[in-house]
């Protein structure tokens, strides 16, 4: 399992599923970390290491926020010139004290529930009005 320390904003975005791909620039450090040299037909070929799970942390110390997340694949983007960790399900959470961030679905559900309540109130008013009962 591979371990990465990331900043708070990125950590929160991954936690709330706003970020599904973690990108790391193609520096010498990341090339050394992620590329695995192999010999194939007397040619040196570099393959990208793959991980099933990644530990993402934010901060230092024993009580730092941490998640274990599924890594679907690690790829290299020629367009962006960076390594991309394609993230899946969050498998474990530890020391998460971040307020839940609402995604678009949550906001839409809240709006629909509010509209439902307003419509029910309008129906009650119509039923209780004199014009309806006459």
PDB file of C-alpha atoms in Angstrom:
ATOM      1  CA  UNK A   1       0.000   0.000   0.000  1.00  0.00           C
ATOM      2  CA  UNK A   2       1.357   3.408  -1.005  1.00  0.00           C
ATOM      3  CA  UNK A   3       1.182   6.431   1.311  1.00  0.00           C
ATOM      4  CA  UNK A   4       0.838  10.063   0.208  1.00  0.00           C
ATOM      5  CA  UNK A   5       0.565  13.282   2.186  1.00  0.00           C
ATOM      6  CA  UNK A   6      -1.649  15.888   0.519  1.00  0.00           C
ATOM      7  CA  UNK A   7      -2.918  19.374   1.338  1.00  0.00           C
ATOM      8  CA  UNK A   8      -6.197  20.012   3.170  1.00  0.00           C
ATOM      9  CA  UNK A   9      -8.193  21.263   0.167  1.00  0.00           C
ATOM     10  CA  UNK A  10      -7.269  18.267  -1.972  1.00  0.00           C
ATOM     11  CA  UNK A  11      -7.951  15.921   0.949  1.00  0.00           C
ATOM     12  CA  UNK A  12     -11.447  17.405   1.433  1.00  0.00           C
ATOM     13  CA  UNK A  13     -12.161  17.259  -2.309  1.00  0.00           C
ATOM     14  CA  UNK A  14     -11.191  13.575  -2.454  1.00  0.00           C
ATOM     15  CA  UNK A  15     -13.246  12.871   0.662  1.00  0.00           C
ATOM     16  CA  UNK A  16     -16.306  14.544  -0.876  1.00  0.00           C
ATOM     17  CA  UNK A  17     -15.703  12.821  -4.246  1.00  0.00           C
ATOM     18  CA  UNK A  18     -15.154  16.125  -6.066  1.00  0.00           C
ATOM     19  CA  UNK A  19     -11.698  14.899  -7.076  1.00  0.00           C
ATOM     20  CA  UNK A  20     -11.529  11.407  -8.557  1.00  0.00           C
ATOM     21  CA  UNK A  21      -8.052  11.644 -10.064  1.00  0.00           C
ATOM     22  CA  UNK A  22      -5.029  12.600  -7.982  1.00  0.00           C
ATOM     23  CA  UNK A  23      -2.371  14.168 -10.212  1.00  0.00           C
ATOM     24  CA  UNK A  24       1.375  14.311  -9.574  1.00  0.00           C
ATOM     25  CA  UNK A  25       3.696  16.220 -11.882  1.00  0.00           C
ATOM     26  CA  UNK A  26       6.292  14.255 -13.807  1.00  0.00           C
ATOM     27  CA  UNK A  27       9.292  15.213 -11.689  1.00  0.00           C
ATOM     28  CA  UNK A  28      12.393  13.109 -11.154  1.00  0.00           C
ATOM     29  CA  UNK A  29      11.033  12.180  -7.718  1.00  0.00           C
ATOM     30  CA  UNK A  30       7.749  10.794  -9.082  1.00  0.00           C
ATOM     31  CA  UNK A  31       9.465   9.049 -11.979  1.00  0.00           C
ATOM     32  CA  UNK A  32      11.744   7.299  -9.483  1.00  0.00           C
ATOM     33  CA  UNK A  33       8.781   6.420  -7.245  1.00  0.00           C
ATOM     34  CA  UNK A  34       6.377   5.217  -9.913  1.00  0.00           C
ATOM     35  CA  UNK A  35       8.393   3.853 -12.825  1.00  0.00           C
ATOM     36  CA  UNK A  36       9.712   0.314 -12.671  1.00  0.00           C
ATOM     37  CA  UNK A  37      12.429  -0.626 -15.179  1.00  0.00           C
ATOM     38  CA  UNK A  38      12.147  -4.070 -16.765  1.00  0.00           C
ATOM     39  CA  UNK A  39      14.008  -5.877 -19.529  1.00  0.00           C
ATOM     40  CA  UNK A  40      11.877  -7.124 -22.390  1.00  0.00           C
ATOM     41  CA  UNK A  41      13.514  -8.601 -25.509  1.00  0.00           C
ATOM     42  CA  UNK A  42      16.833  -7.021 -24.499  1.00  0.00           C
ATOM     43  CA  UNK A  43      15.197  -3.595 -24.288  1.00  0.00           C
ATOM     44  CA  UNK A  44      14.793  -1.486 -21.187  1.00  0.00           C
ATOM     45  CA  UNK A  45      11.108  -0.694 -20.658  1.00  0.00           C
ATOM     46  CA  UNK A  46       9.580   1.363 -17.887  1.00  0.00           C
ATOM     47  CA  UNK A  47       6.251   0.253 -16.479  1.00  0.00           C
ATOM     48  CA  UNK A  48       4.121   2.258 -14.080  1.00  0.00           C
ATOM     49  CA  UNK A  49       3.753   0.641 -10.655  1.00  0.00           C
ATOM     50  CA  UNK A  50       0.166  -0.191  -9.749  1.00  0.00           C
ATOM     51  CA  UNK A  51      -1.386  -0.074  -6.303  1.00  0.00           C
ATOM     52  CA  UNK A  52      -4.664  -1.554  -5.063  1.00  0.00           C
ATOM     53  CA  UNK A  53      -4.958   0.859  -2.134  1.00  0.00           C
ATOM     54  CA  UNK A  54      -3.439   4.198  -1.215  1.00  0.00           C
ATOM     55  CA  UNK A  55      -3.235   5.848   2.194  1.00  0.00           C
ATOM     56  CA  UNK A  56      -3.847   9.588   1.943  1.00  0.00           C
ATOM     57  CA  UNK A  57      -2.968  11.768   4.918  1.00  0.00           C
ATOM     58  CA  UNK A  58      -3.237  15.449   5.683  1.00  0.00           C
ATOM     59  CA  UNK A  59      -0.837  16.903   8.223  1.00  0.00           C
ATOM     60  CA  UNK A  60       1.561  15.423  10.737  1.00  0.00           C
ATOM     61  CA  UNK A  61       1.291  13.540  14.001  1.00  0.00           C
ATOM     62  CA  UNK A  62      -0.719  10.631  15.358  1.00  0.00           C
ATOM     63  CA  UNK A  63      -4.095  12.359  15.004  1.00  0.00           C
ATOM     64  CA  UNK A  64      -3.744  13.482  11.374  1.00  0.00           C
ATOM     65  CA  UNK A  65      -6.756  12.908   9.088  1.00  0.00           C
ATOM     66  CA  UNK A  66      -6.257   9.768   7.022  1.00  0.00           C
ATOM     67  CA  UNK A  67      -8.179   7.745   4.464  1.00  0.00           C
ATOM     68  CA  UNK A  68      -7.461   4.447   2.788  1.00  0.00           C
ATOM     69  CA  UNK A  69      -8.829   4.628  -0.728  1.00  0.00           C
ATOM     70  CA  UNK A  70      -9.048   2.159  -3.576  1.00  0.00           C
ATOM     71  CA  UNK A  71      -6.651   2.901  -6.448  1.00  0.00           C
ATOM     72  CA  UNK A  72      -8.219   1.745  -9.708  1.00  0.00           C
ATOM     73  CA  UNK A  73      -5.064   2.435 -11.743  1.00  0.00           C
ATOM     74  CA  UNK A  74      -2.019   4.657 -12.007  1.00  0.00           C
ATOM     75  CA  UNK A  75      -1.529   6.121 -15.458  1.00  0.00           C
ATOM     76  CA  UNK A  76       0.545   8.764 -17.209  1.00  0.00           C
ATOM     77  CA  UNK A  77      -1.165  11.606 -19.046  1.00  0.00           C
ATOM     78  CA  UNK A  78       0.842  12.755 -22.058  1.00  0.00           C
ATOM     79  CA  UNK A  79      -1.479  15.745 -22.441  1.00  0.00           C
ATOM     80  CA  UNK A  80      -0.987  17.004 -18.863  1.00  0.00           C
ATOM     81  CA  UNK A  81       2.516  15.547 -18.444  1.00  0.00           C
ATOM     82  CA  UNK A  82       1.680  14.055 -15.070  1.00  0.00           C
ATOM     83  CA  UNK A  83       0.985  10.796 -13.289  1.00  0.00           C
ATOM     84  CA  UNK A  84      -2.672  10.181 -12.489  1.00  0.00           C
ATOM     85  CA  UNK A  85      -3.947   8.073  -9.625  1.00  0.00           C
ATOM     86  CA  UNK A  86      -7.518   7.038 -10.496  1.00  0.00           C
ATOM     87  CA  UNK A  87      -9.342   6.801  -7.178  1.00  0.00           C
ATOM     88  CA  UNK A  88     -12.210   4.494  -6.257  1.00  0.00           C
ATOM     89  CA  UNK A  89     -14.096   3.843  -3.039  1.00  0.00           C
ATOM     90  CA  UNK A  90     -12.987   5.139   0.326  1.00  0.00           C
ATOM     91  CA  UNK A  91     -12.294   1.985   2.330  1.00  0.00           C
ATOM     92  CA  UNK A  92     -11.320   3.454   5.727  1.00  0.00           C
ATOM     93  CA  UNK A  93     -11.402   6.831   7.459  1.00  0.00           C
ATOM     94  CA  UNK A  94      -9.447   7.897  10.511  1.00  0.00           C
ATOM     95  CA  UNK A  95      -9.462  11.184  12.464  1.00  0.00           C
ATOM     96  CA  UNK A  96     -11.850  12.868  10.042  1.00  0.00           C
ATOM     97  CA  UNK A  97     -13.196  16.055  11.630  1.00  0.00           C
ATOM     98  CA  UNK A  98     -14.158  17.784   8.431  1.00  0.00           C
ATOM     99  CA  UNK A  99     -17.726  19.045   8.146  1.00  0.00           C
ATOM    100  CA  UNK A 100     -19.555  16.973   5.561  1.00  0.00           C
ATOM    101  CA  UNK A 101     -19.456  18.706   2.218  1.00  0.00           C
ATOM    102  CA  UNK A 102     -22.680  18.518   0.266  1.00  0.00           C
ATOM    103  CA  UNK A 103     -22.400  17.444  -3.320  1.00  0.00           C
ATOM    104  CA  UNK A 104     -24.814  18.407  -6.108  1.00  0.00           C
ATOM    105  CA  UNK A 105     -27.108  15.435  -5.403  1.00  0.00           C
ATOM    106  CA  UNK A 106     -27.470  16.404  -1.736  1.00  0.00           C
ATOM    107  CA  UNK A 107     -28.297  20.000  -2.688  1.00  0.00           C
ATOM    108  CA  UNK A 108     -30.866  18.848  -5.260  1.00  0.00           C
ATOM    109  CA  UNK A 109     -32.497  16.488  -2.753  1.00  0.00           C
ATOM    110  CA  UNK A 110     -32.747  19.304  -0.187  1.00  0.00           C
ATOM    111  CA  UNK A 111     -34.321  21.618  -2.776  1.00  0.00           C
ATOM    112  CA  UNK A 112     -36.847  18.960  -3.792  1.00  0.00           C
ATOM    113  CA  UNK A 113     -37.802  18.271  -0.170  1.00  0.00           C
ATOM    114  CA  UNK A 114     -38.286  21.997   0.444  1.00  0.00           C
ATOM    115  CA  UNK A 115     -40.470  22.317  -2.676  1.00  0.00           C
ATOM    116  CA  UNK A 116     -42.522  19.293  -1.569  1.00  0.00           C
ATOM    117  CA  UNK A 117     -43.141  20.893   1.820  1.00  0.00           C
ATOM    118  CA  UNK A 118     -44.167  24.182   0.150  1.00  0.00           C
ATOM    119  CA  UNK A 119     -46.582  22.357  -2.163  1.00  0.00           C
ATOM    120  CA  UNK A 120     -48.117  20.492   0.767  1.00  0.00           C
ATOM    121  CA  UNK A 121     -48.654  23.799   2.561  1.00  0.00           C
ATOM    122  CA  UNK A 122     -50.326  25.299  -0.521  1.00  0.00           C
ATOM    123  CA  UNK A 123     -52.624  22.245  -0.769  1.00  0.00           C
ATOM    124  CA  UNK A 124     -53.588  22.609   2.900  1.00  0.00           C
ATOM    125  CA  UNK A 125     -54.390  26.287   2.372  1.00  0.00           C
ATOM    126  CA  UNK A 126     -56.562  25.464  -0.655  1.00  0.00           C
ATOM    127  CA  UNK A 127     -58.430  22.756   1.258  1.00  0.00           C
ATOM    128  CA  UNK A 128     -59.035  25.067   4.186  1.00  0.00           C
ATOM    129  CA  UNK A 129     -60.103  28.038   2.058  1.00  0.00           C
ATOM    130  CA  UNK A 130     -63.770  28.983   1.663  1.00  0.00           C
ATOM    131  CA  UNK A 131     -63.702  28.716  -2.117  1.00  0.00           C
ATOM    132  CA  UNK A 132     -62.783  25.051  -1.980  1.00  0.00           C
ATOM    133  CA  UNK A 133     -65.337  24.183   0.715  1.00  0.00           C
ATOM    134  CA  UNK A 134     -68.249  26.090  -0.890  1.00  0.00           C
TER     135      UNK A 134
END
